[in-house]
Amino acid sequence: MRTDQAPVISRLQYAKPAYAIDQVTLEFDLDPDRTRVKNRMQLRRLADASADAPLLLDGEDLTLQSLTVDGKAWVYAATDGGIRLDKLPDAFQLDIVTACSPRANTRLSGLYLSGDAFFTQCEAEGFRRITYWPDRPDVMSRFTVVLRADKAKYPVLLSNGNLKSQRPLDDGRMEAVWEDPFPKPSYLFALVAGRLVCREQRIRAADGREHLLQVYVREGDLDKTEHAMQSLVHSVAWDEQRFGLSLDLDRFMIVAVSDFNMGAMENKGLNVFNTKYVLANPATATDADYMNIESVIGHEYFHNWTGNRITCRDWFQLSLKEGLTVFRDQEFSQDLAAQSGGESARAVKRIEDVRGLRAVQFPEDAGPMAHPVRPDSYVAIDNFYTPTVYEKGAEVVRMMQTLVGRAGFAAGMKLYFARHDGQAVTCDDFLAAMADANPGSALETHRAQFSLWYAQAGTPRLRAAGQYDAAARSYTLSLTQACPATPGQPEKQAQIIPLRLGLLARSGEALSFSVEAGARGTDALLVLTQPQQSFVLHEVDAEPIPSLLRGFSAPVLLDDGLSDADRLVLLAHDTDPFNRWEAAQRLALARLLPAVQDGGLKLDATYLDALRGVLHDTGLDPAFKDLVLTLPSEGYIAEQLGQIDPARIHQTRQTMRLALAQQLQADWEQTWHALAPTGGYTPDFAGAGRRGLRNLALSYLSLTGDAVWQGRAYQLVKDADNMTDRFDALAALVGCRAELAQAALERFAAQFAHEPLVMDKWFALQATAPGVEVSAIRTLMQRPDFSIRNPNRARSVISTFCQGNPGAFHRTDGAGYGFWAEQVRTLDAINPQVAARLARALDRWRKLTPSYAQVVEPIMRDLAAHPGLSADTREILGKALA
Ligand code: B3K
Ligand code: ZN
C-alpha cells in the first residue's frame, strides 16, 4: 500500500534490474472473493549485477501463501511496497502463491470485477496487485497463463497470445491455457473471464499470413460492434502500408468493459477497451463517437509495435510509446479521412487535434503540473498520463517528421525497429534512430538541441515581425523565442522550432519567394535555432502578409503581430486551411477579449461579412465551416488572459454567440435548409460534416429564442433517425435553456434508459448546462442509475461539471468548490486514479481573480490536510498549493 510519505521517484535514479525472468507460468483459480494465483518464475541473475544483489518484488493488497526457491521455503523481508529476497543462486525457480480479492478491488487496477466478469488493468503498476513481481517495464518475460473458473459463469476465458488448450474440469470448472510467444513487460499482461459474445473476422495480411480478429462484448451489444471491427481491419492495413509493420499474432482480440479507468489498454493480443470506444450503432452513437472509436482502436493496435515490441525502459520514457502512438493514430485518422474527404478532410482533422492540444496541454504547461514530455520525477506515475506526455509528445514526433520529411521519417522508424525490436528503451534512443537515419538533416545537425523538447517544460512563445524592402524585393522576418519558467525549471534554453510559412498579397493571392537562391515557391520551412534570428525571403513582388506556422508546425504560442485587416485576408484566402481557421479564431478573440475585460461587445460588419463569406463559400467543406464558425472555448479564452473570471468569460461568449445567431440569422436558416439530409445515416466524413454544420446552425437559431426553431429541435429529439442529430438537438435546447428542454430530456431518458453510454451523454449534457446549480448536480447523483463507482458515470456528472462547465462551477460563494472537495474525498477512497484526475479541476486556481481564488484556497488546503488521501491525489493537491 502506498503511504502518506510516498517517495518521489527520480529519473536519474534509474538502475538496471539485477535479475531477468525468462519464463513465467501463472495459474489462476478465479473466484470473485478470493482468487488464487500460482506464479512460477525462472530467474537468472544478470551478468553485470553483483553476486549479492537482492531480488526486489513489488506486491500490493496480496495475501502471501507460500514462497519457495527451487522448491525450498525461502526467507524474505518485507519492504515498503513488496518483499526482498537475498542470497539467491545464479539461476533458480521461484514459486509464489498468493490470493487477492477482485470484488474488493474498487480501484480497477489489477484484477477486478465488472458486472459478473473478471478483467485486469496492469499499466502502469497494477500487476503487483495480482502477484509479487519486479513490476517495471524493463523486465520482459515469456508468459504462459492457465485460467480456471466456473464454466457456467465464465464460459469465455482469455489471456494474451495463443490459446493452447481448453478443457472442462471434473469440478464444473473450465480450464484454458494461453501462451504468448513474445516476451513482454508485466504491464501488458491481461486476462478476461466472463459471459461474453464476439464478432469475428478472418483477414489475410499483405504478407499472406491469416489472422483471426475478435471483438468481445456482453450479450446484447453485438449489434454495436461492426464499426469497431472495421476500424481494426483498417488499422491492420494502414500500419502495413504506411510503415511496413504487420500483425505478429495469429489472433487479435478486443474486449469491451463498462468499468474502466481510462479509454483503452494495449495488452499484447488482448486489448481491453472502455465500452465507450467500442460500441456504436447509428441509434446510440454520434459522429464524434464513431471517429473516436476509429482513432482509439487504431491507437491501441499501433501500440503493438510502438509500445509492445519496443517498450519503455522506465516510466519516465512513457512518451516514447505514447507520443509516438498518438502521432501514429493522428496520421491514421488523417489518412482515412482523406480517403473519403480529400485533402481538406486531413486539414479538418489537424485543426481538431490542435484545438485539443491547446484546450488541455497548453494550460497544463502553464500551471503547477507543468512537466517535460519526459518527466524528471513523480510520486504516482498514473498522474503522468497527461496531455503533455501524449499530445505534446505527439507534436514532438510530428516535428521530427517535419524536419526529415515523410520518407525520412519512415527510414527512421525502420532503423528504430532494426536496432531495438524486443527491447525496453528511452526517448533518446528513438531520437537517435531518427537522426542517424537522416544524415545531414536539420534533425541530425541539431539533435542535442532537439532533445530539449523532451527535457524542457512550458510552451515556447514565438514573436514574429516582418519588414519589406520594395527596392530589394526582400522580406525580412525577425523571430524571437522565449519559454516561461516552469516548476523546477527557472531558466530555459532556445529550442529548435520548425516554422512553415507562406506569403499572401493584400489581394489574397499567394506570393512566391525564395529562401535560398534558385528554389522559388509559395511555401517554405524555416528552422529557428537561436533565441533571435532573422530570415531573408527574396524575390517578393509586393508587401506580403505572412502566413506563419502553417499546419501548426510547432507547439508554440505565436505572436504574429498581424492586424485585423491582415487576418481578414488570411481568413478569406490563405491556401493553408489551418491558418484560415486560425485567422478566424484570432478575429473572434480580438472581439471577445476586450469585451471580457471592459464589457460592451461590438461585432463589426466587416467581421460578420467575413463569416458570411465562409458560410456561403461553396468550395469549403461543411466540417471546416463548422470549425471556423465555432467560437474559441471558454478555456481557450481564459488562457489568453492574465487573470480569469470564469463567469464573465462565459457571459461574454454567450453574448457573442447570441449576436452571431441574430446577425447571421438568415444565413443560418439558409444553411440549415441547404444541408437537409439526402439519404440514410452513414458516419463518413462528408455526412458528419454536413450534420455538424447543420446542427451548429440549429443551436444558433434555437438561441435566438425563436419558438419555431426550438420546436424543430424538439421534433428532432423525438424523431431523428440517428444519435448525432437527436443529441445535438437536445443539446441545442438545453444550451439555450428552452422551455422545451425539460420535456425533451425526459423523453430522451425514457427512450435510452437501457443504454448506459447514451445515458452518460444525457448526464453530461445536464452537467454542462449554462448556469446549472450544484443542487441540480446532486439531484442527478441521487438517481438510481447514478453510481459513483462506475468511472464513466462518475465522470459524466462530476468531472463534466467541475471541468467542463467553468461558468457554472466557479462561483464566489464557493458552492462548486465545496462540492468538488467532497467528491474528491469520496472518490479517493474508492478509486484514487479517478479522484486525482478530478483534483486537477482546480490546479490552476491561482489564475482566478481574487474573488474566486480566496474562496478556493481554504477549501483546497482543508482537503489536502485530510488524513488518508492517496498518494495520487496528494501529489496533485501538493503541487497546486506549492
Ligand atoms: N497505455 C494505456 C494507458 C494506461 C493508463 C494507466 N493509468 C492506454 C493508451 O495510452 O493506449
Ligand atoms: Zn497509448
Coordinates of N, CA and C and ligand atoms in Angstrom, one line a residue, residues 266 299-300 303 322 390, ligand 2:
E266 N -3.5 -1.5 -24.3 CA -2.9 -2.2 -25.4 C -2.3 -3.6 -25.1
H299 N -5.1 3.5 -32.2 CA -4.0 3.8 -31.2 C -3.6 2.5 -30.5
E300 N -4.5 1.8 -30.0 CA -4.1 0.6 -29.2 C -3.5 -0.5 -30.2
H303 N 0.1 0.4 -30.9 CA 1.0 0.1 -29.8 C 1.6 -1.2 -29.9
E322 N 3.8 6.6 -26.0 CA 2.5 7.4 -26.1 C 2.6 8.5 -27.1
Y390 N 1.2 12.7 -23.8 CA 0.5 12.2 -25.0 C 0.6 13.2 -26.2
Ligands
ZN2 ZN -1.3 4.8 -25.7

